[in-house]
Amino acid sequence: EASDSDSAGSPPVKNKKMSEKKCKSLSVDTKYQIITAVDAGNKKKKAIADESGILPNTLSTIFKSRDKIVNAYHSSDFTQDCKKNSVSEHKEVEDALQLWFKSARNDNIPLSGPILPAKAKNLAADLGSENITVSYSWIERFKKHWNIVNKSICGESGSVDSTVVDEYITSKLPALLKDYELKMLAIKGENCHGGKHSTVMAVANMDGSEKLKLLVISKSQKPRCFKNVKSLPVDYKVNTQAWTTSDIFSEWVKTFDRKMECQKRKVLLFIDNCPVHPTIATLKATTMIFLPLNSTSKLQPIDEGIIKSFKQNYRCLLLYFESWEKAEINLLQAIQFVHRAWHKVTMRCVSSCFPKAGF
């Protein structure tokens, strides 16, 4: 072993070169030129790696992300300056993360906690930037550069009639709750739009001691990924649009009511006011309370942080999956992820959200 007192005074030249290669940061333009050289077929990959000052396995990683790098190079979102002279190290990762961030914000996806660094690592792997260290300071520099502040994403709060909300909290709600313990439940369905999507309905009680099994609605009666699966960790229903319907909702409420009756319980069920949530007159143990129109962002407890926590847990699981698997997630895996994400929503989180809605 060589030590500080060795007469050579420095590591062997070979190790120095290896170190330099490991520390090298490549712009999108450089990676594109490397891919072009490999495609030309005039030189061996090892020679191209040596000329570029990178290790052969780094070249392999870059070439595996060939399509994404070529698309990034030709994208209008990357100016010529960005391609050739990175303002900061791993500029291509920053630019890709910023584009993803804008898309996520448009979809109202909660982005606090570990989601940004997890996505940054995922994008770095896709772009072949395997030497990046996504530290707290790296994320903070990224947020400062793009003027990102830690504000929660609002839903419909701006359009809520504050008079309606105040009257409901001060007058109607106390009258409804006076004869009940902390066991009333709030129910919330989340419709997802786009290509492949499902709807998830979540139900939890006021003190957080009871989170019911999720209801998942999708398009396929028997998807291929369900083969040999004997049971699911959620209640699963099918609709051609993967949306909640009056029939699906009514069936769920009636089943829930029978369960409450068997347990000799009387419960209040707070529900968003929408056409697919009909009044059901035959219930014996359940009283359905419909929230005022256009008020759920203020009066629905599940909208006060429970859904946000659930979505954040799901996104973390999905990002972890994407960082290790290159295959597209299937419906069974998505169901397993939403089940785990719901399980990870804490009792404290649930119980703290009801007071925010006036309970």
Short mmCIF file of C-alpha atoms in Angstrom, two decimals:
data_model
loop_
_atom_site.label_atom_id
_atom_site.label_comp_id
_atom_site.label_asym_id
_atom_site.label_seq_id
_atom_site.Cartn_x
_atom_site.Cartn_y
_atom_site.Cartn_z
CA GLU A 1 0.00 0.00 0.00
CA ALA A 2 1.17 3.55 -0.74
CA SER A 3 1.16 6.05 2.12
CA ASP A 4 1.76 9.80 2.46
CA SER A 5 5.42 9.09 3.25
CA ASP A 6 6.09 7.06 0.09
CA SER A 7 8.96 8.40 -1.94
CA ALA A 8 6.74 8.64 -5.02
CA GLY A 9 4.69 11.29 -3.22
CA SER A 10 1.52 10.57 -5.24
CA PRO A 11 -0.61 7.66 -6.36
CA PRO A 12 0.28 5.82 -9.58
CA VAL A 13 -0.62 7.62 -12.78
CA LYS A 14 -3.21 4.96 -13.62
CA ASN A 15 -5.15 5.63 -10.43
CA LYS A 16 -5.00 9.37 -11.03
CA LYS A 17 -6.56 8.94 -14.46
CA MET A 18 -9.22 6.68 -13.02
CA SER A 19 -10.01 9.30 -10.39
CA GLU A 20 -10.26 12.02 -13.01
CA LYS A 21 -12.64 9.89 -15.03
CA LYS A 22 -14.86 9.21 -12.02
CA CYS A 23 -15.17 12.92 -11.24
CA LYS A 24 -15.95 13.98 -14.80
CA SER A 25 -19.34 15.64 -15.38
CA LEU A 26 -20.79 15.47 -18.87
CA SER A 27 -23.19 17.85 -20.56
CA VAL A 28 -26.02 16.69 -22.80
CA ASP A 29 -23.98 17.83 -25.80
CA THR A 30 -20.99 15.69 -24.80
CA LYS A 31 -23.19 12.64 -24.24
CA TYR A 32 -24.79 13.22 -27.62
CA GLN A 33 -21.37 13.37 -29.29
CA ILE A 34 -20.38 10.11 -27.54
CA ILE A 35 -23.56 8.41 -28.79
CA THR A 36 -22.92 9.73 -32.31
CA ALA A 37 -19.38 8.34 -32.21
CA VAL A 38 -20.61 4.92 -31.09
CA ASP A 39 -23.33 4.89 -33.79
CA ALA A 40 -20.71 5.73 -36.45
CA GLY A 41 -18.92 2.46 -35.68
CA ASN A 42 -15.48 3.76 -36.66
CA LYS A 43 -13.92 3.18 -33.24
CA LYS A 44 -14.22 0.67 -30.46
CA LYS A 45 -16.27 1.72 -27.44
CA LYS A 46 -13.21 1.53 -25.18
CA ALA A 47 -11.32 3.96 -27.43
CA ILE A 48 -14.29 6.37 -27.42
CA ALA A 49 -14.48 6.13 -23.63
CA ASP A 50 -10.76 6.85 -23.28
CA GLU A 51 -10.96 9.83 -25.61
CA SER A 52 -13.96 11.18 -23.68
CA GLY A 53 -12.22 10.68 -20.34
CA ILE A 54 -14.86 8.32 -18.96
CA LEU A 55 -14.98 4.71 -17.82
CA PRO A 56 -16.35 2.05 -20.22
CA ASN A 57 -19.28 1.29 -17.89
CA THR A 58 -20.19 5.01 -17.88
CA LEU A 59 -20.32 4.88 -21.67
CA SER A 60 -22.59 1.84 -21.45
CA THR A 61 -24.88 3.69 -19.04
CA ILE A 62 -25.04 6.67 -21.40
CA PHE A 63 -25.85 4.45 -24.38
CA LYS A 64 -28.65 2.70 -22.47
CA SER A 65 -30.29 6.14 -22.14
CA ARG A 66 -29.66 6.87 -25.82
CA ASP A 67 -33.22 7.86 -26.78
CA LYS A 68 -33.72 10.21 -23.82
CA ILE A 69 -30.39 11.95 -24.36
CA VAL A 70 -31.00 12.39 -28.10
CA ASN A 71 -34.47 13.77 -27.38
CA ALA A 72 -33.04 16.12 -24.75
CA TYR A 73 -30.36 17.31 -27.19
CA HIS A 74 -32.92 18.14 -29.87
CA SER A 75 -35.49 19.54 -27.44
CA SER A 76 -36.22 23.26 -27.58
CA ASP A 77 -36.11 23.26 -23.76
CA PHE A 78 -32.32 22.87 -23.97
CA THR A 79 -30.67 25.93 -25.51
CA GLN A 80 -27.34 25.64 -27.26
CA ASP A 81 -25.61 27.22 -24.26
CA CYS A 82 -27.12 24.63 -21.95
CA LYS A 83 -25.89 21.86 -24.23
CA LYS A 84 -22.33 23.07 -24.47
CA ASN A 85 -21.63 25.05 -21.29
CA SER A 86 -23.47 23.81 -18.21
CA VAL A 87 -24.10 26.73 -15.85
CA SER A 88 -23.92 24.25 -12.97
CA GLU A 89 -22.80 20.67 -12.63
CA HIS A 90 -25.34 18.18 -13.98
CA LYS A 91 -27.31 20.92 -15.74
CA GLU A 92 -29.21 18.35 -17.77
CA VAL A 93 -30.57 16.77 -14.58
CA GLU A 94 -31.67 20.16 -13.26
CA ASP A 95 -33.45 20.99 -16.52
CA ALA A 96 -35.18 17.61 -16.65
CA LEU A 97 -36.22 17.91 -12.99
CA GLN A 98 -37.60 21.39 -13.59
CA LEU A 99 -39.72 20.18 -16.52
CA TRP A 100 -41.03 17.28 -14.42
CA PHE A 101 -41.73 19.67 -11.54
CA LYS A 102 -43.85 21.95 -13.75
CA SER A 103 -45.82 18.95 -15.03
CA ALA A 104 -46.37 17.63 -11.49
CA ARG A 105 -47.55 21.03 -10.26
CA ASN A 106 -50.03 21.23 -13.13
CA ASP A 107 -51.39 17.83 -12.02
CA ASN A 108 -51.64 19.01 -8.38
CA ILE A 109 -49.19 16.36 -7.17
CA PRO A 110 -47.81 17.14 -3.67
CA LEU A 111 -44.06 17.68 -3.99
CA SER A 112 -42.76 18.11 -0.46
CA GLY A 113 -40.54 15.74 1.53
CA PRO A 114 -38.29 13.28 -0.29
CA ILE A 115 -40.04 13.37 -3.66
CA LEU A 116 -37.78 15.93 -5.38
CA PRO A 117 -34.47 14.22 -4.49
CA ALA A 118 -35.91 10.81 -5.36
CA LYS A 119 -37.03 12.04 -8.78
CA ALA A 120 -33.68 13.80 -9.34
CA LYS A 121 -31.84 10.51 -8.73
CA ASN A 122 -34.22 8.73 -11.08
CA LEU A 123 -33.70 11.29 -13.85
CA ALA A 124 -29.93 11.24 -13.30
CA ALA A 125 -29.91 7.49 -13.87
CA ASP A 126 -32.00 7.88 -17.04
CA LEU A 127 -29.62 10.54 -18.37
CA GLY A 128 -26.48 8.57 -17.51
CA SER A 129 -25.32 11.03 -14.82
CA GLU A 130 -24.39 8.28 -12.42
CA ASN A 131 -21.87 10.34 -10.42
CA ILE A 132 -24.34 12.93 -9.17
CA THR A 133 -24.87 13.35 -5.42
CA VAL A 134 -28.38 14.64 -4.76
CA SER A 135 -27.80 16.19 -1.36
CA TYR A 136 -29.94 18.59 0.66
CA SER A 137 -27.80 21.51 -0.54
CA TRP A 138 -28.17 20.37 -4.18
CA ILE A 139 -31.96 20.40 -3.85
CA GLU A 140 -31.90 23.78 -2.13
CA ARG A 141 -29.75 25.26 -4.92
CA PHE A 142 -32.16 23.78 -7.46
CA LYS A 143 -35.17 25.32 -5.70
CA LYS A 144 -33.44 28.69 -5.41
CA HIS A 145 -32.40 28.67 -9.07
CA TRP A 146 -35.96 27.97 -10.25
CA ASN A 147 -37.60 30.14 -7.57
CA ILE A 148 -39.46 27.22 -6.00
CA VAL A 149 -40.95 27.93 -2.59
CA ASN A 150 -42.41 25.51 -0.04
CA LYS A 151 -46.09 26.23 -0.56
CA SER A 152 -48.74 23.57 -0.58
CA ILE A 153 -50.65 23.19 -3.82
CA CYS A 154 -54.12 24.58 -3.51
CA GLY A 155 -57.22 23.01 -4.97
CA GLU A 156 -60.46 24.97 -5.13
CA SER A 157 -59.84 27.07 -2.02
CA GLY A 158 -59.89 30.35 -3.88
CA SER A 159 -63.47 29.81 -5.13
CA VAL A 160 -65.01 28.82 -1.78
CA ASP A 161 -67.71 31.06 -0.31
CA SER A 162 -66.32 31.88 3.15
CA THR A 163 -69.80 32.79 4.43
CA VAL A 164 -71.09 29.30 3.64
CA VAL A 165 -68.06 27.72 5.30
CA ASP A 166 -68.30 29.84 8.45
CA GLU A 167 -72.03 29.21 8.83
CA TYR A 168 -71.57 25.47 8.39
CA ILE A 169 -68.76 25.30 10.98
CA THR A 170 -70.44 27.50 13.60
CA SER A 171 -74.06 26.36 13.24
CA LYS A 172 -74.73 23.14 11.37
CA LEU A 173 -71.67 21.06 12.24
CA PRO A 174 -71.95 21.33 16.07
CA ALA A 175 -75.61 20.25 15.88
CA LEU A 176 -74.66 17.21 13.80
CA LEU A 177 -71.81 16.13 16.07
CA LYS A 178 -73.35 16.63 19.52
CA ASP A 179 -74.65 13.06 19.89
CA TYR A 180 -71.62 11.28 18.39
CA GLU A 181 -68.21 10.21 19.63
CA LEU A 182 -65.01 10.63 17.62
CA LYS A 183 -65.98 7.78 15.28
CA MET A 184 -67.69 9.64 12.44
CA LEU A 185 -66.08 9.07 9.06
CA ALA A 186 -65.17 11.22 6.06
CA ILE A 187 -65.20 9.79 2.57
CA LYS A 188 -63.29 11.04 -0.48
CA GLY A 189 -62.99 9.77 -4.04
CA GLU A 190 -60.10 10.83 -6.30
CA ASN A 191 -60.72 10.55 -10.04
CA CYS A 192 -57.55 10.39 -12.14
CA HIS A 193 -57.61 11.57 -15.74
CA GLY A 194 -55.40 10.80 -18.70
CA GLY A 195 -54.41 7.54 -20.38
CA LYS A 196 -54.19 4.60 -18.01
CA HIS A 197 -55.89 5.57 -14.78
CA SER A 198 -57.94 4.33 -11.84
CA THR A 199 -60.10 5.97 -9.19
CA VAL A 200 -59.38 5.51 -5.49
CA MET A 201 -61.87 6.18 -2.67
CA ALA A 202 -60.55 6.68 0.87
CA VAL A 203 -62.49 6.64 4.16
CA ALA A 204 -61.16 7.45 7.65
CA ASN A 205 -62.66 8.31 11.04
CA MET A 206 -62.05 11.40 13.15
CA ASP A 207 -59.50 10.10 15.66
CA GLY A 208 -57.52 8.23 12.98
CA SER A 209 -58.05 4.83 14.58
CA GLU A 210 -59.93 3.46 11.59
CA LYS A 211 -58.85 3.73 7.96
CA LEU A 212 -61.11 1.54 5.85
CA LYS A 213 -59.89 -0.61 3.00
CA LEU A 214 -59.50 1.50 -0.14
CA LEU A 215 -61.98 1.19 -3.00
CA VAL A 216 -60.19 1.07 -6.38
CA ILE A 217 -62.14 1.44 -9.62
CA SER A 218 -60.49 0.51 -12.91
CA LYS A 219 -61.44 -0.54 -16.44
CA SER A 220 -60.40 -4.19 -16.59
CA GLN A 221 -62.46 -7.00 -15.09
CA LYS A 222 -59.63 -9.52 -15.30
CA PRO A 223 -56.33 -7.84 -16.24
CA ARG A 224 -53.48 -10.15 -17.11
CA CYS A 225 -51.51 -9.15 -14.02
CA PHE A 226 -54.30 -10.54 -11.80
CA LYS A 227 -53.64 -14.09 -13.02
CA ASN A 228 -53.16 -16.50 -10.09
CA VAL A 229 -53.91 -13.69 -7.60
CA LYS A 230 -56.36 -15.03 -5.01
CA SER A 231 -57.14 -11.78 -3.21
CA LEU A 232 -56.42 -8.05 -3.36
CA PRO A 233 -55.61 -5.70 -0.47
CA VAL A 234 -58.36 -3.30 -1.67
CA ASP A 235 -62.01 -3.48 -2.73
CA TYR A 236 -61.92 -3.62 -6.54
CA LYS A 237 -64.69 -2.52 -8.90
CA VAL A 238 -64.88 -2.10 -12.68
CA ASN A 239 -66.22 0.73 -14.83
CA THR A 240 -65.54 1.42 -18.50
CA GLN A 241 -64.19 4.89 -17.66
CA ALA A 242 -62.58 3.85 -14.35
CA TRP A 243 -64.74 6.43 -12.55
CA THR A 244 -67.07 6.29 -9.58
CA THR A 245 -70.71 5.71 -10.59
CA SER A 246 -73.91 6.00 -8.58
CA ASP A 247 -74.30 2.21 -8.61
CA ILE A 248 -70.75 1.56 -7.39
CA PHE A 249 -71.03 4.19 -4.69
CA SER A 250 -74.47 3.02 -3.52
CA GLU A 251 -73.31 -0.58 -3.33
CA TRP A 252 -70.30 0.43 -1.24
CA VAL A 253 -72.40 2.53 1.18
CA LYS A 254 -74.99 -0.25 1.64
CA THR A 255 -72.26 -2.80 2.37
CA PHE A 256 -70.67 -0.40 4.82
CA ASP A 257 -74.04 0.22 6.51
CA ARG A 258 -74.64 -3.50 7.00
CA LYS A 259 -71.22 -3.82 8.62
CA MET A 260 -71.97 -0.92 11.00
CA GLU A 261 -75.33 -2.46 11.87
CA CYS A 262 -73.70 -5.80 12.72
CA GLN A 263 -71.26 -3.93 14.99
CA LYS A 264 -74.20 -2.09 16.62
CA ARG A 265 -72.72 1.27 15.69
CA LYS A 266 -74.32 4.54 14.58
CA VAL A 267 -72.09 6.65 12.36
CA LEU A 268 -72.08 9.90 10.41
CA LEU A 269 -70.58 9.68 6.93
CA PHE A 270 -69.37 13.04 5.54
CA ILE A 271 -69.43 12.97 1.75
CA ASP A 272 -68.59 15.35 -1.10
CA ASN A 273 -71.69 16.74 -2.78
CA CYS A 274 -71.70 15.48 -6.38
CA PRO A 275 -74.12 13.68 -8.76
CA VAL A 276 -72.56 10.23 -8.36
CA HIS A 277 -73.15 10.35 -4.58
CA PRO A 278 -76.94 9.79 -4.33
CA THR A 279 -78.99 9.86 -1.15
CA ILE A 280 -79.79 6.34 0.09
CA ALA A 281 -82.99 6.17 2.17
CA THR A 282 -82.75 2.56 3.37
CA LEU A 283 -79.69 2.86 5.60
CA LYS A 284 -80.08 1.68 9.20
CA ALA A 285 -76.80 2.52 10.96
CA THR A 286 -75.39 5.27 8.74
CA THR A 287 -76.40 8.91 8.35
CA MET A 288 -75.07 10.46 5.15
CA ILE A 289 -74.03 14.12 5.48
CA PHE A 290 -73.41 15.93 2.20
CA LEU A 291 -71.01 18.86 2.41
CA PRO A 292 -72.08 22.19 0.85
CA LEU A 293 -71.34 22.55 -2.85
CA ASN A 294 -67.84 23.80 -3.78
CA SER A 295 -66.63 23.67 -0.18
CA THR A 296 -64.66 20.45 0.06
CA SER A 297 -61.26 22.19 0.07
CA LYS A 298 -62.29 23.80 3.39
CA LEU A 299 -64.81 21.40 4.94
CA GLN A 300 -63.72 17.93 3.79
CA PRO A 301 -61.26 16.61 6.43
CA ILE A 302 -59.58 14.27 3.97
CA ASP A 303 -58.73 17.28 1.78
CA GLU A 304 -56.95 18.98 4.68
CA GLY A 305 -53.80 16.85 4.43
CA ILE A 306 -54.82 13.18 4.42
CA ILE A 307 -54.99 12.83 0.64
CA LYS A 308 -51.79 14.85 0.33
CA SER A 309 -49.96 12.46 2.65
CA PHE A 310 -51.42 9.46 0.81
CA LYS A 311 -50.36 10.78 -2.61
CA GLN A 312 -46.90 11.66 -1.33
CA ASN A 313 -46.44 8.15 0.05
CA TYR A 314 -47.59 6.70 -3.28
CA ARG A 315 -45.26 8.91 -5.31
CA CYS A 316 -42.31 7.90 -3.13
CA LEU A 317 -43.08 4.21 -3.68
CA LEU A 318 -43.49 4.80 -7.41
CA LEU A 319 -40.23 6.72 -7.70
CA TYR A 320 -38.40 4.00 -5.81
CA PHE A 321 -39.86 1.43 -8.20
CA GLU A 322 -38.91 3.50 -11.25
CA SER A 323 -35.34 3.91 -9.99
CA TRP A 324 -34.87 0.12 -9.91
CA GLU A 325 -37.22 -1.17 -12.59
CA LYS A 326 -37.32 -0.02 -16.19
CA ALA A 327 -40.65 -1.78 -16.90
CA GLU A 328 -43.97 0.08 -16.76
CA ILE A 329 -45.93 -0.38 -13.56
CA ASN A 330 -48.96 -2.67 -13.94
CA LEU A 331 -52.37 -2.45 -12.25
CA LEU A 332 -51.58 -5.05 -9.59
CA GLN A 333 -48.41 -3.20 -8.58
CA ALA A 334 -50.31 0.11 -8.52
CA ILE A 335 -52.93 -1.46 -6.22
CA GLN A 336 -50.22 -2.79 -3.92
CA PHE A 337 -48.61 0.66 -3.85
CA VAL A 338 -51.85 2.52 -3.00
CA HIS A 339 -52.52 -0.03 -0.25
CA ARG A 340 -49.06 0.54 1.25
CA ALA A 341 -49.35 4.32 0.80
CA TRP A 342 -52.68 4.34 2.66
CA HIS A 343 -51.25 2.17 5.43
CA LYS A 344 -48.39 4.67 5.85
CA VAL A 345 -50.80 7.58 6.50
CA THR A 346 -50.45 7.97 10.25
CA MET A 347 -53.16 8.19 12.90
CA ARG A 348 -51.73 11.56 13.91
CA CYS A 349 -52.03 12.87 10.35
CA VAL A 350 -55.69 11.84 10.15
CA SER A 351 -56.70 13.18 13.57
CA SER A 352 -55.01 16.54 12.92
CA CYS A 353 -56.95 17.12 9.68
CA PHE A 354 -60.48 16.99 11.11
CA PRO A 355 -60.00 20.12 13.30
CA LYS A 356 -58.68 21.97 10.23
CA ALA A 357 -62.10 21.37 8.63
CA GLY A 358 -63.94 22.70 11.68
CA PHE A 359 -64.58 19.42 13.53
#
